[in-house]
Tab-separated table of C-alpha atoms in Angstrom:
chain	number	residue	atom	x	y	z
B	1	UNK	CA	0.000	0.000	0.000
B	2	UNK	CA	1.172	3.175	-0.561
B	3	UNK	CA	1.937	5.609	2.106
B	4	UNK	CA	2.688	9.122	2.029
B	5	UNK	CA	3.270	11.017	5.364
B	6	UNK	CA	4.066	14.533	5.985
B	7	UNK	CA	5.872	16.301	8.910
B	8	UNK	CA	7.864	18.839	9.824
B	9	UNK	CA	5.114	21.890	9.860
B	10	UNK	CA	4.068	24.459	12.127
B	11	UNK	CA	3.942	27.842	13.796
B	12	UNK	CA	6.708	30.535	12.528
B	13	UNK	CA	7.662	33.804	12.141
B	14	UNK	CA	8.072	35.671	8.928
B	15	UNK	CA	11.240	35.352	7.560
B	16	UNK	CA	11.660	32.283	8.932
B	17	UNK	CA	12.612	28.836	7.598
B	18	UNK	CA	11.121	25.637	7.938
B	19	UNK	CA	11.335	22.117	6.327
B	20	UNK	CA	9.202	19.791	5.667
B	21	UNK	CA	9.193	15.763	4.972
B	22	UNK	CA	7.428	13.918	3.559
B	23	UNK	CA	8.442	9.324	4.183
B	24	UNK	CA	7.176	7.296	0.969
B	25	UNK	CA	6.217	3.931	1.624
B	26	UNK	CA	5.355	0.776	-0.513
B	27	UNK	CA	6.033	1.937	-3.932
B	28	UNK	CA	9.700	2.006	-5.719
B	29	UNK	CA	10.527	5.442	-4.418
B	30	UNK	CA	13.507	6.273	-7.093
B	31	UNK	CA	11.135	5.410	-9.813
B	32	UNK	CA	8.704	8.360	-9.177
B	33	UNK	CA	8.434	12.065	-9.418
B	34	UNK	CA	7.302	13.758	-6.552
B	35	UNK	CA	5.789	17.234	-6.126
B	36	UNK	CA	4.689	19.424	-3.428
B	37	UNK	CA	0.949	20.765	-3.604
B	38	UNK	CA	-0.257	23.895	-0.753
B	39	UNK	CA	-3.609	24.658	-0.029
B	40	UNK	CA	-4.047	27.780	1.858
B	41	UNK	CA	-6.695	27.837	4.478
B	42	UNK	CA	-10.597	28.181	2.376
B	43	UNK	CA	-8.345	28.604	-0.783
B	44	UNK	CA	-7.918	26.105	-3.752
B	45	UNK	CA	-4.696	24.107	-4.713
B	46	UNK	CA	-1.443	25.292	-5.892
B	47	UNK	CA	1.549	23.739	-7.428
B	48	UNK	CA	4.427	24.274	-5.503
B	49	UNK	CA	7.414	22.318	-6.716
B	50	UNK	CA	8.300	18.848	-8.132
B	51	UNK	CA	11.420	16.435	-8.226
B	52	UNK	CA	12.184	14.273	-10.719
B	53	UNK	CA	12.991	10.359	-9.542
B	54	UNK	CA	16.818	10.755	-9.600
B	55	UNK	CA	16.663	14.343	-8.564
B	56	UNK	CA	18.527	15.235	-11.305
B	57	UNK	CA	15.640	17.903	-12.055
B	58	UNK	CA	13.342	19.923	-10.235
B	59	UNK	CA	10.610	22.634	-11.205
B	60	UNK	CA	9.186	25.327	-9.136
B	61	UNK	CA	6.250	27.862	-8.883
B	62	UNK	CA	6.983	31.268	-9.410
B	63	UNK	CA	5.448	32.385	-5.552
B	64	UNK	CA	7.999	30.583	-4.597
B	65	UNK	CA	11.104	30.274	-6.151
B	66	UNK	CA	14.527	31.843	-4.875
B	67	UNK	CA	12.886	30.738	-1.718
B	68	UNK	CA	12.472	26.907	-1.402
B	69	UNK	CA	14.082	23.910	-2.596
B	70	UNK	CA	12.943	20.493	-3.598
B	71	UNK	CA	15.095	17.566	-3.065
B	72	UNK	CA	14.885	13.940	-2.162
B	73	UNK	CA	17.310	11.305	-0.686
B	74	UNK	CA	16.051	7.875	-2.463
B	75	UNK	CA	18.224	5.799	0.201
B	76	UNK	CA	15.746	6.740	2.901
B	77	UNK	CA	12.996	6.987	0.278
B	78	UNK	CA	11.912	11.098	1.617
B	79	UNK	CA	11.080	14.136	0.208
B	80	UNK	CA	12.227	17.364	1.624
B	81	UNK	CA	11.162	21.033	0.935
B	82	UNK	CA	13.398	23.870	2.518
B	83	UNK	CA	11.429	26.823	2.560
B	84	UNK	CA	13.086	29.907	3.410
B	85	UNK	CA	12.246	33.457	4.112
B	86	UNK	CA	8.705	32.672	4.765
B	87	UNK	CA	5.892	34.804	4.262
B	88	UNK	CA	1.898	35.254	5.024
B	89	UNK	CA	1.252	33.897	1.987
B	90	UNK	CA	3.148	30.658	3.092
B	91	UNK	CA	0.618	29.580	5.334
B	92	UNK	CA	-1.033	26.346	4.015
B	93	UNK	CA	-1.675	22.907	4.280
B	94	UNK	CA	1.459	21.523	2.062
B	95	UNK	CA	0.448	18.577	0.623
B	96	UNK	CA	3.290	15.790	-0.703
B	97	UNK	CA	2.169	13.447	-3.741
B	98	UNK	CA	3.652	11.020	-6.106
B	99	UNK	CA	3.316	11.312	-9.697
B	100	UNK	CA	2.994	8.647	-12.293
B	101	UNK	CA	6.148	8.519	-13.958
B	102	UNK	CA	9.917	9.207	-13.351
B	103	UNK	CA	9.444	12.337	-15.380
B	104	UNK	CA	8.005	15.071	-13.344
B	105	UNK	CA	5.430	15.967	-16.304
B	106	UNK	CA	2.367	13.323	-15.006
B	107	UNK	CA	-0.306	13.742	-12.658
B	108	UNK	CA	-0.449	12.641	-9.289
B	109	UNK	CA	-1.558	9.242	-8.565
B	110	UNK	CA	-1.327	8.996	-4.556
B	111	UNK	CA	-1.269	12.107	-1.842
B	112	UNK	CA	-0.531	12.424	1.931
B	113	UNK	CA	-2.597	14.019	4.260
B	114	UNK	CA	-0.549	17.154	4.596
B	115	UNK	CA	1.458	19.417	6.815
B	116	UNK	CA	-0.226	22.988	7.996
B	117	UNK	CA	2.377	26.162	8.007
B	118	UNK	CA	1.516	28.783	9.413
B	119	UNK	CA	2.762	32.143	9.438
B	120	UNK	CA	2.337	34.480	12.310
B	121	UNK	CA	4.729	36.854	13.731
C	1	UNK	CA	2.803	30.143	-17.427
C	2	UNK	CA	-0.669	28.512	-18.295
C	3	UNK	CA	-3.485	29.927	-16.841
C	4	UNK	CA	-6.737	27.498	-15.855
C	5	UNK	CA	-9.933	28.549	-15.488
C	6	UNK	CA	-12.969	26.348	-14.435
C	7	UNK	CA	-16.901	26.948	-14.584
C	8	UNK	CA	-18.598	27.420	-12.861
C	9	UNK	CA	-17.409	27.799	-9.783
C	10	UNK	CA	-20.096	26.777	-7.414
C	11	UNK	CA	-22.916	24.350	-8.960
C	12	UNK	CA	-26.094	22.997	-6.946
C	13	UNK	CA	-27.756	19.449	-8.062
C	14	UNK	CA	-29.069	16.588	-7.260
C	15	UNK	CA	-28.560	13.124	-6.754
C	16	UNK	CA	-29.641	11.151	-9.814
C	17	UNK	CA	-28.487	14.596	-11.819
C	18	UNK	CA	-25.900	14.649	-15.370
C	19	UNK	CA	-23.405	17.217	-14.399
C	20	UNK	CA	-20.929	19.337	-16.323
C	21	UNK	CA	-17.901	21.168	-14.744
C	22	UNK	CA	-15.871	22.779	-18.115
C	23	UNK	CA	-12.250	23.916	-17.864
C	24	UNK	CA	-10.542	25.879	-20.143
C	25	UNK	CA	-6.552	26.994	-20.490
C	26	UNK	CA	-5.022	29.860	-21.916
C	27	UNK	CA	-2.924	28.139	-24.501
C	28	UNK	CA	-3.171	24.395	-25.864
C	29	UNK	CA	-2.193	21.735	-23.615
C	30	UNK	CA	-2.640	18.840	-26.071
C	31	UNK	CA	-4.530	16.008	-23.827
C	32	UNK	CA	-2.488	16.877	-20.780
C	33	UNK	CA	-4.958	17.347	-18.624
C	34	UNK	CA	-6.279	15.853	-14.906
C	35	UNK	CA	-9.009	16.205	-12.920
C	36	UNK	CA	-9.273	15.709	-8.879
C	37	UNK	CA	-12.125	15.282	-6.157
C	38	UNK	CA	-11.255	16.771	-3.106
C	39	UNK	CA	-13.572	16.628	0.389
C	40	UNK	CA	-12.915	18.667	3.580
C	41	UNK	CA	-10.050	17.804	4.886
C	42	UNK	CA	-8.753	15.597	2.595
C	43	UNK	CA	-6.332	15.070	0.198
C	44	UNK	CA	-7.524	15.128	-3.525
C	45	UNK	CA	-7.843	12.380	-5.620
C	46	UNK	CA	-6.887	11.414	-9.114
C	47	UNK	CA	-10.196	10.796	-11.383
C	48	UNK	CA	-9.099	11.132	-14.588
C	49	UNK	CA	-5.646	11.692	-16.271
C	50	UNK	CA	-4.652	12.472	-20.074
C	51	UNK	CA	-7.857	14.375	-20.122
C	52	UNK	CA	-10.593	11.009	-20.505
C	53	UNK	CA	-9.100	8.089	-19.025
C	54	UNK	CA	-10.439	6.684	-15.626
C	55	UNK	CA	-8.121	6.083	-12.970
C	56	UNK	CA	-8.459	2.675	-11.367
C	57	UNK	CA	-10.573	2.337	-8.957
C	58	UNK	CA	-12.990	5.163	-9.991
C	59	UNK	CA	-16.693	4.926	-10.876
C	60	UNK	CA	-17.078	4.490	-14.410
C	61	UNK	CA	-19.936	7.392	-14.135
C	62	UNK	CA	-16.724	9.910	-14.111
C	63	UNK	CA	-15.837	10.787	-17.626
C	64	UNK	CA	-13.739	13.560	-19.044
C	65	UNK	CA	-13.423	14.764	-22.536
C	66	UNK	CA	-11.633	17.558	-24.241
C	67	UNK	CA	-8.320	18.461	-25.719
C	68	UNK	CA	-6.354	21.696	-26.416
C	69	UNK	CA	-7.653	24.287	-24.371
C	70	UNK	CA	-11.422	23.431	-23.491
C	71	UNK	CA	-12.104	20.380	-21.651
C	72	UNK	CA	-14.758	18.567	-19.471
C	73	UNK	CA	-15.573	16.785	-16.970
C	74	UNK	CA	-18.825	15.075	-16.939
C	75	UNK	CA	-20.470	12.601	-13.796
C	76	UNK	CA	-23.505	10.950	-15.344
C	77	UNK	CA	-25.712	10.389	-12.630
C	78	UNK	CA	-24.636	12.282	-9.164
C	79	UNK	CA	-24.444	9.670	-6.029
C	80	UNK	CA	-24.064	11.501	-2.594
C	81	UNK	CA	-20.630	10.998	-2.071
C	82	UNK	CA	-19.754	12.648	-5.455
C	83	UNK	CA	-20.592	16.439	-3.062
C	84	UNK	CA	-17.004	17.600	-2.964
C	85	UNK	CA	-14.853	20.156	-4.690
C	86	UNK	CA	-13.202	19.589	-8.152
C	87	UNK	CA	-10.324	20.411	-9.741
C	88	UNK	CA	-8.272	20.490	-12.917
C	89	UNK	CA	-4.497	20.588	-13.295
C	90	UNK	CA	-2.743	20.981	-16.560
C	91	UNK	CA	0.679	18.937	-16.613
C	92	UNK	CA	1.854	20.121	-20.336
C	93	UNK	CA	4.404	22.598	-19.143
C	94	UNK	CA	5.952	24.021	-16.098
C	95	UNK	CA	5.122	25.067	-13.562
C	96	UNK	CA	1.976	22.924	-13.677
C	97	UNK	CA	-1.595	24.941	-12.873
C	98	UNK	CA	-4.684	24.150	-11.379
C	99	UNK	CA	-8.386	25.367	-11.827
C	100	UNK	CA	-9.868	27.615	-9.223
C	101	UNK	CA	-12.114	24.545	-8.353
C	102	UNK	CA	-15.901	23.537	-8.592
C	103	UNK	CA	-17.750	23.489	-5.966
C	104	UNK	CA	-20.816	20.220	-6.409
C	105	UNK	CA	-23.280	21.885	-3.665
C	106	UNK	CA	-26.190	19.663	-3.002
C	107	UNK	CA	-29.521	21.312	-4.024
C-alpha cells in the first residue's frame, strides 16, 4: 500500500525557515516524481514544486522560487522542501504526492494528508 | 505560465443529476490534462488523467473529454458521495496549474 506522510510543519515567524518531509512507503521510491501541492486555508490548490525520480531535475512555482528547494534522498525513500524566508502567503496545508512517472510531467496518482504552516509573527 | 480557469465555480444538483464542470486553459495543452475530487479535509484524488481516461478504482460514471484548451468533466448520474470540490491541473508545461475549483453543492 502506498503511504505518504508529511511532517515537519508548524507555527513561525516571517522570515523564517522551515522544512518539511514527507516518508514514501510501498512503492519504488527512485522510480517516481514527486511534487509538493499547498492549499491555503478556504483557498484552492497550488503547485508548488516537483522532483524528478533521480533528482537530477526539479521545477518550481513562481510564488515561490529563490525561496524553497525540492530535493529527495532515495536511500531513505523522503522528500524534503526547505522553505526559506517565509511569508503570510506561506501559510497552508502543504500537501506531498507522487506522480505517475519518473518524469516530473504526469499527474499525481497517490497524496498524503498534509502538513499545515503557518505564518504568524 | 498557463493559466486554468474552471466553470462554474459553485454548482447545486441533485442526486440522480448529469453534471458538467468545463475547464478551459489559456494556450493548448494537447490532452495533458487531470481532474481531482477533493472533500474537507482531505487530500484530492486522481479521477481522470490524459484528459478522458479513468483512474483505477474510480466509478465508471466519471468521464472527461476535451483536448487543447477546453475540456470537461462530466459525472452521469450524481451519487451523494460525489458532493465535494473539483479540480483540474494541466501537466503540459511548467510550472503545472490548477483550476480555481468547482464546488458540487447539493440542491
Amino acid at each position: 500500500e502506498v503511504q505518504l506522510l508529511e511532517s515537519g510543519g508548524g507555527l513561525v515567524q516571517p522570515g523564517g525557515s522551515l522544512r518539511l518531509s514527507c516518508a514514501a512507503s510501498g512503492f519504488t521510491f527512485s522510480s517516481y516524481a514527486m511534487t509538493w501541492v499547498r492549499q491555503a486555508p478556504g483557498k484552492g490548490l497550488e503547485w508548488v514544486s516537483a522532483i524528478s525520480g533521480s533528482g537530477g531535475s526539479t521545477y518550481y512555482a513562481d510564488s515561490v522560487k529563490g525561496r524553497v528547494t525540492i530535493s529527495r534522498d532515495n536511500s531513505y525513500n523522503t522528500l524534503y522542501l526547505q522553505m526559506n524566508s517565509l511569508r503570510a502567503e506561506d501559510t497552508a496545508v502543504y500537501f506531498c504526492a507522487k506522480q505517475t512517472n519518473s518524469d516530473p510531467g504526469y499527474p499525481c496518482d497517490y497524496w498524503g494528508q498534509g502538513t499545515l504552516v503557518t505564518l504568524s509573527s | 505560465d498557463i493559466q486554468m480557469t474552471q466553470s462554474p465555480s459553485t454548482l447545486s444538483a441533485s442526486v440522480g443529476d448529469r453534471v458538467t464542470i468545463t475547464c478551459r486553459a489559456s494556450q493548448s495543452i494537447s490532452s495533458w490534462l487531470a481532474w481531482y475530487q477533493q472533500k474537507p479535509g482531505k487530500a484530492p484524488k486522481l479521477l481522470i488523467y490524459k484528459a478522458s481516461s479513468l483512474e483505477s478504482g474510480v466509478p465508471s460514471r466519471f468521464s472527461g473529454s476535451g483536448s487543447g484548451t477546453e475540456f470537461t468533466l462530466t459525472i452521469s448520474s450524481l451519487q451523494p458521495d460525489d458532493f465535494a470540490t473539483y479540480y483540474c491541473q494541466q501537466y503540459n508545461s511548467y510550472p503545472c496549474s490548477f483550476g480555481q475549483g468547482t464546488k458540487l453543492e447539493i440542491k
